PDB file of C-alpha atoms in Angstrom:
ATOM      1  CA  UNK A   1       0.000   0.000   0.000  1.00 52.00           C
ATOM      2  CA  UNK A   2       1.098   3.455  -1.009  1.00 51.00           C
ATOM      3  CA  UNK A   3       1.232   6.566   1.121  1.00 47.00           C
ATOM      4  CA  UNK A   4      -1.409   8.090  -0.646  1.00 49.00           C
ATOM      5  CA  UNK A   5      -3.742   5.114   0.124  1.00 48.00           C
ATOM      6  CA  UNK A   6      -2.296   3.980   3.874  1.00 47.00           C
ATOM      7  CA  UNK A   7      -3.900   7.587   5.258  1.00 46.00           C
ATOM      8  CA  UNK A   8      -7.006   7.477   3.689  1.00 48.00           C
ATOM      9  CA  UNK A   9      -7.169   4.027   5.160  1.00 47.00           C
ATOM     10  CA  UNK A  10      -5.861   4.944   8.544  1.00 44.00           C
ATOM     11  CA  UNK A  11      -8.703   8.038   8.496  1.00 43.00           C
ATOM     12  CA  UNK A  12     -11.235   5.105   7.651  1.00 46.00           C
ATOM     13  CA  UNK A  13     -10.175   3.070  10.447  1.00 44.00           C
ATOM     14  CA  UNK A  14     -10.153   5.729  13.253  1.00 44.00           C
ATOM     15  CA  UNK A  15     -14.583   6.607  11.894  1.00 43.00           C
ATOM     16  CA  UNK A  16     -14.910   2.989  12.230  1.00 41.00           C
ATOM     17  CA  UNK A  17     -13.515   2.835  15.665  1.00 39.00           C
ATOM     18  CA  UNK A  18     -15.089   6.124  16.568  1.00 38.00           C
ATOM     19  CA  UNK A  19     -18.543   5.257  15.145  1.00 39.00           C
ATOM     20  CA  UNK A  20     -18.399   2.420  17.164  1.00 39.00           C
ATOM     21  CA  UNK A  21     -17.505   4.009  20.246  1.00 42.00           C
ATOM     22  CA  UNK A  22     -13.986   2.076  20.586  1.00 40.00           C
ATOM     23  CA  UNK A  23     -11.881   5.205  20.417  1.00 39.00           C
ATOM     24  CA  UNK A  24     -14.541   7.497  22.355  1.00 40.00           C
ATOM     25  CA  UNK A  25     -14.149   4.748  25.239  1.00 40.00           C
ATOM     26  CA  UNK A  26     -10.854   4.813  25.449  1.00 40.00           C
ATOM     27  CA  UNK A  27     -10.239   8.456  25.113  1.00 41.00           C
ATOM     28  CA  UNK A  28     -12.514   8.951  28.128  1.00 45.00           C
ATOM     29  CA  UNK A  29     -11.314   6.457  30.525  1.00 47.00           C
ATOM     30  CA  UNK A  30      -8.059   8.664  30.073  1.00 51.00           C
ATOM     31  CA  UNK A  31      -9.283  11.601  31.288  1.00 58.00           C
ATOM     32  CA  UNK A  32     -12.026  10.346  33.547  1.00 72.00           C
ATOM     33  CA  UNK A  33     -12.052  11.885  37.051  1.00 81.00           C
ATOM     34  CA  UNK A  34     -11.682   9.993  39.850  1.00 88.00           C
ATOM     35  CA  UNK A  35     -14.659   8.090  41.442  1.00 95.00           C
ATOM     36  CA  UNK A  36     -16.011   9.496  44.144  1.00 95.00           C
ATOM     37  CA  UNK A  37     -17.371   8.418  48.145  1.00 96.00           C
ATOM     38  CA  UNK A  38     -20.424  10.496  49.370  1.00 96.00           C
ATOM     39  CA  UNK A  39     -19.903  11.100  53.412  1.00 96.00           C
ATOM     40  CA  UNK A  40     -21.694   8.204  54.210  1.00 97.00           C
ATOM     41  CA  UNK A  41     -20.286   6.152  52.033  1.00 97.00           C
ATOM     42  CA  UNK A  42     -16.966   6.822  52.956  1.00 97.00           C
ATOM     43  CA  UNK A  43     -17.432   6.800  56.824  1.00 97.00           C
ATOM     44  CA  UNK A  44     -18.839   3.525  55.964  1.00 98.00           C
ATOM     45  CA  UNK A  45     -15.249   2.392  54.585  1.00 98.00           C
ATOM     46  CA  UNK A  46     -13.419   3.907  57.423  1.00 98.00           C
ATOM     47  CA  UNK A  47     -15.023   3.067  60.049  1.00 98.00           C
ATOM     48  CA  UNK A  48     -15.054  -0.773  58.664  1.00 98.00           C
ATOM     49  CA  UNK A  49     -11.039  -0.416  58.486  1.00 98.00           C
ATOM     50  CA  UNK A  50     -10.625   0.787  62.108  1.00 98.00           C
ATOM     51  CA  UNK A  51      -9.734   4.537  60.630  1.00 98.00           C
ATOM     52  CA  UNK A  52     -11.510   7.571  63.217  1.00 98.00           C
ATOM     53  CA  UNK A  53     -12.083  10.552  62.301  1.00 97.00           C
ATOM     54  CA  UNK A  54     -12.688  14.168  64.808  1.00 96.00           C
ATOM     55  CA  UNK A  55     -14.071  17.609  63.586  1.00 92.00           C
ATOM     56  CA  UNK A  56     -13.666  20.793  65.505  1.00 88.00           C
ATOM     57  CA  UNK A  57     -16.972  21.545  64.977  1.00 90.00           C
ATOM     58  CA  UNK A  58     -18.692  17.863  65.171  1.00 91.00           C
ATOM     59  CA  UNK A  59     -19.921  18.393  62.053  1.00 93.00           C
ATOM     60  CA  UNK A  60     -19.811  17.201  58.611  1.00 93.00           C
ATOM     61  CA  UNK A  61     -20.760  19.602  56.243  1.00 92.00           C
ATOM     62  CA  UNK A  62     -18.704  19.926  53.264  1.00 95.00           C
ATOM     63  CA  UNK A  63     -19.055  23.961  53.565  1.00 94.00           C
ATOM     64  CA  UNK A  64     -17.877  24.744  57.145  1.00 94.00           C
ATOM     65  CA  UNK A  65     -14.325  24.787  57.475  1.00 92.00           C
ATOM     66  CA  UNK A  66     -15.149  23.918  61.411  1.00 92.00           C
ATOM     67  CA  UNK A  67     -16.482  19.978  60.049  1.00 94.00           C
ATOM     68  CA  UNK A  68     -14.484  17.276  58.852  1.00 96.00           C
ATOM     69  CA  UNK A  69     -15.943  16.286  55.507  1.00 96.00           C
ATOM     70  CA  UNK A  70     -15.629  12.860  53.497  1.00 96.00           C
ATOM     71  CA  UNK A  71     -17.877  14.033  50.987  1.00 96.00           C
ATOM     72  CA  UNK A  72     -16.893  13.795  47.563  1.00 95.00           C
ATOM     73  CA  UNK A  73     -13.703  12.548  48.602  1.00 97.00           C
ATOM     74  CA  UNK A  74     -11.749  10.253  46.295  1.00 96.00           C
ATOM     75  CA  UNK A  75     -11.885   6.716  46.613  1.00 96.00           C
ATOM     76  CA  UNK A  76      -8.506   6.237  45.925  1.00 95.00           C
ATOM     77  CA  UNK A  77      -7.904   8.815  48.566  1.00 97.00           C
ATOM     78  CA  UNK A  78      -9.833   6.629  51.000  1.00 97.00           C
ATOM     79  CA  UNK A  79      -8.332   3.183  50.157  1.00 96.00           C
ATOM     80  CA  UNK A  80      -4.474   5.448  50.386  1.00 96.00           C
ATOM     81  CA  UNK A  81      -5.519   5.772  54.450  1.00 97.00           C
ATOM     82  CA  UNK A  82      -6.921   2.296  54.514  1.00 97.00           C
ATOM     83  CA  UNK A  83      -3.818   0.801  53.050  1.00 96.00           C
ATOM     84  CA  UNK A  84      -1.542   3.118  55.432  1.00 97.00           C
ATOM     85  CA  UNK A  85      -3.845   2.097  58.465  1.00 98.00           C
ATOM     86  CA  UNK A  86      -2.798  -1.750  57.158  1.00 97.00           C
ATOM     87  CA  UNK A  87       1.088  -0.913  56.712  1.00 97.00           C
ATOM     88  CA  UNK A  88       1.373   0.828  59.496  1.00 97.00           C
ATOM     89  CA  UNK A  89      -0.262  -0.613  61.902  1.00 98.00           C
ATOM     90  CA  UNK A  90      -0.968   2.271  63.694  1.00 98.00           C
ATOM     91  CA  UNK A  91      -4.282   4.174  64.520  1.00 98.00           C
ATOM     92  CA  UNK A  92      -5.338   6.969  62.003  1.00 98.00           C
ATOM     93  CA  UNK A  93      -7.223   9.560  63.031  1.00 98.00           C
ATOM     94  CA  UNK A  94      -8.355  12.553  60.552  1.00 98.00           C
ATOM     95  CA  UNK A  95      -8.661  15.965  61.523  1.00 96.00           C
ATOM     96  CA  UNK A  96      -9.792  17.052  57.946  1.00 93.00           C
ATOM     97  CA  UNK A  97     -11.115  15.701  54.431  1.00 92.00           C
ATOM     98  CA  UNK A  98     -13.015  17.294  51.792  1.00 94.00           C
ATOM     99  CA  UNK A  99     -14.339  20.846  53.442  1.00 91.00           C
ATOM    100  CA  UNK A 100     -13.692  24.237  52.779  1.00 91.00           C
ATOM    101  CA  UNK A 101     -10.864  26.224  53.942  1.00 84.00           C
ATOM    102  CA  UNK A 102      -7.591  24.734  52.901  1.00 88.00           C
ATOM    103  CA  UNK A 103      -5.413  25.766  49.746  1.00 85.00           C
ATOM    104  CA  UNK A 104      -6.706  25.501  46.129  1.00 82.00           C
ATOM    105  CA  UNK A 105      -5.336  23.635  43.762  1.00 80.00           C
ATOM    106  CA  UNK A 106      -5.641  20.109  41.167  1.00 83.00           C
ATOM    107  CA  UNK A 107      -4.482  18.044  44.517  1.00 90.00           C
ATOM    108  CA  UNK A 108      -6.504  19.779  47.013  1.00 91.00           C
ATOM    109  CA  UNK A 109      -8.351  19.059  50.070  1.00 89.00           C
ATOM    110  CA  UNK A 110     -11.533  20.207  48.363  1.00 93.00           C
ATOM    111  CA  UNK A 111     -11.221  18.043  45.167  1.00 94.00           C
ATOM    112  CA  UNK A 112     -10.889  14.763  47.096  1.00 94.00           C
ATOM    113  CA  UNK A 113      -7.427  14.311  47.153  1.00 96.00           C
ATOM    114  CA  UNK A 114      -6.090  15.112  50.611  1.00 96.00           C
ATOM    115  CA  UNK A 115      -6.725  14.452  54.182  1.00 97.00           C
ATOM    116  CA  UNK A 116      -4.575  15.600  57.528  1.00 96.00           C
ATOM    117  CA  UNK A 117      -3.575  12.675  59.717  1.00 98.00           C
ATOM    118  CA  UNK A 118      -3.194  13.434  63.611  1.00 98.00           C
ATOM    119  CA  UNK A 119       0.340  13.236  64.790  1.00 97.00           C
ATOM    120  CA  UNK A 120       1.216  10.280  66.782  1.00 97.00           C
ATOM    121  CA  UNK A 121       4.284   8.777  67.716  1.00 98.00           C
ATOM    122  CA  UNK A 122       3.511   5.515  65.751  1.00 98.00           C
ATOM    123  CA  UNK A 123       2.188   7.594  62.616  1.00 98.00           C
ATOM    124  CA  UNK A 124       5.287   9.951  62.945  1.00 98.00           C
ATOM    125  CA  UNK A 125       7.796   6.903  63.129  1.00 98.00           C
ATOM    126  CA  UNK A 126       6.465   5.149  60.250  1.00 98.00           C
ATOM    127  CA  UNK A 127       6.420   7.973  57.975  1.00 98.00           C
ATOM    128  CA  UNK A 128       9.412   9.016  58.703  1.00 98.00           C
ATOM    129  CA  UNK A 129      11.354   5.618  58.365  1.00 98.00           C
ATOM    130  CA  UNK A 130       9.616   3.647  55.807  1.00 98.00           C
ATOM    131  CA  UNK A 131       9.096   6.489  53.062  1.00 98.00           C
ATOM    132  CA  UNK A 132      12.008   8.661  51.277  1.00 98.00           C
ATOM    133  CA  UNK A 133      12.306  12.432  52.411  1.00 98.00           C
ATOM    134  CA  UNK A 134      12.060  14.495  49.422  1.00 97.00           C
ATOM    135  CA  UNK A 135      12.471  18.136  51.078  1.00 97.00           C
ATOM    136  CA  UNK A 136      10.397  20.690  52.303  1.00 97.00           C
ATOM    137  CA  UNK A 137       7.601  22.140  50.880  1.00 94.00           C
ATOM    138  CA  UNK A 138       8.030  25.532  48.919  1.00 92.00           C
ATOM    139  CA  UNK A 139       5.907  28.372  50.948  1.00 88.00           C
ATOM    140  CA  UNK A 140       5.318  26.764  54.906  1.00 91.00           C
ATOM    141  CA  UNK A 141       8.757  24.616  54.618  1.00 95.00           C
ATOM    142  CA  UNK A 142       6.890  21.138  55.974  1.00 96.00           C
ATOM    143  CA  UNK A 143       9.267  18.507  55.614  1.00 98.00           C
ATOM    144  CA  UNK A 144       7.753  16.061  53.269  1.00 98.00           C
ATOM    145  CA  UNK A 145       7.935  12.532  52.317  1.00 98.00           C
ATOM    146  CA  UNK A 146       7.241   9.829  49.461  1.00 97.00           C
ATOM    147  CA  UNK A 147       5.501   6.736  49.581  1.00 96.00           C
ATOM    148  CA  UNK A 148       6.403   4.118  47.478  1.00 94.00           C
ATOM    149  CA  UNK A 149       3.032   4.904  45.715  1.00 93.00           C
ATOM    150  CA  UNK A 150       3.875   8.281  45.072  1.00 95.00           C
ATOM    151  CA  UNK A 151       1.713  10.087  47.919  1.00 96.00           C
ATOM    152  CA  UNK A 152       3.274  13.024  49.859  1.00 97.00           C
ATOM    153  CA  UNK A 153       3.110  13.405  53.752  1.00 98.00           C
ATOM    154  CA  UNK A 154       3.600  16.823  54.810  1.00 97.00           C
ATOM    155  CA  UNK A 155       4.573  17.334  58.342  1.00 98.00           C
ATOM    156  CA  UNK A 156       2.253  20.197  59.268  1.00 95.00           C
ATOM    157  CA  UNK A 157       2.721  21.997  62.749  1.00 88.00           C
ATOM    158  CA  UNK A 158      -0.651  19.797  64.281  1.00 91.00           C
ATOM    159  CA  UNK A 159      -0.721  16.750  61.675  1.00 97.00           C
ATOM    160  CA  UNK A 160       0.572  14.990  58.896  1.00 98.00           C
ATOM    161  CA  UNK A 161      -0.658  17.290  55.300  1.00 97.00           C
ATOM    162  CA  UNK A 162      -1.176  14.147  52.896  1.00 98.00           C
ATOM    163  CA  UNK A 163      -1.852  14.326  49.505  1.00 96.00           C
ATOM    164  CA  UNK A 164      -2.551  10.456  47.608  1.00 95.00           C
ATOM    165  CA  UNK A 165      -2.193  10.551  44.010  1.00 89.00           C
ATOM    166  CA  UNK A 166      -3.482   6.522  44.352  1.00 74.00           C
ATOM    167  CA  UNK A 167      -3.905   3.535  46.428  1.00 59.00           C
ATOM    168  CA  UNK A 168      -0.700   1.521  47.073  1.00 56.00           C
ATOM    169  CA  UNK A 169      -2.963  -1.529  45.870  1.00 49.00           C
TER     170      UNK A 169
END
């Protein structure tokens, strides 16, 4: 086959396979967002892995930066404490999720992708032996450190700033 005829045919290929929603499939799984826990949904997964939770203002809601919200979190952010929890061995207790009134950002609190993890010496010791310190954070200088799946653990003043780009499953 020709140049002339190998693009025509390539063009004829890439209808077919968009016509029959092959390529369309594919091309959104890429850029899919992640799935996503309602609150009780994902109180119903931590609470099943041992993982408590507190909220300065013992409440929930999303919209109060005084609650400690789950909602809309990430279910890859929830299986990344689950799995820590499991490593560990430690207890896990989170002091924020999903609400309003932490930084912006792709990665953020409010998108699903962070939560803050109460210091302890056991959650302190782990961190800080099992994954690689990568340097401190441009802006509040929290020493940070790398999981072998790629999440981030921020030492903040209070609690442990963590950011999971995926489940270590």
């Amino acid at each position: 086959m020709n140049r002339r005829m190998a693009r025509p045919a390539a063009l004829a290929a890439g209808a077919v396979l968009l016509t029959s929603g092959l390529l369309a499939a594919s091309a959104t799984a890429a850029t899919a967002a992640p799935a996503k826990y309602s609150q009780a949904a994902a109180e119903k997964q931590l609470k099943r892995a041992g993982v408590t939770w507190v909220s300065s203002g013992r409440c929930s809601n999303r919209y109060n930066k005084r609650c400690t919200s789950f909602d809309q979190i990430n279910k890859s952010t929830v299986a990344g404490v689950i799995d820590f929890k499991k490593a560990s061995k430690c207890a896990v207790r989170l002091t924020a999720g999903t609400e309003k009134g932490h930084a912006s950002g792709p990665y953020s609190h409010w998108n699903g992708y962070k939560v803050d993890i109460k210091l302890t010496s056991c959650v302190n010791t782990y961190i800080t032996h099992k994954f690689r310190y990568v340097g401190e954070r441009k802006g509040d200088r929290a020493k940070q450190y790398k999981s072998p799946a790629g999440n981030i653990y921020a030492r903040e003043g209070s609690h442990w700033d963590v950011t999971y780009y995926r489940a270590a499953r």
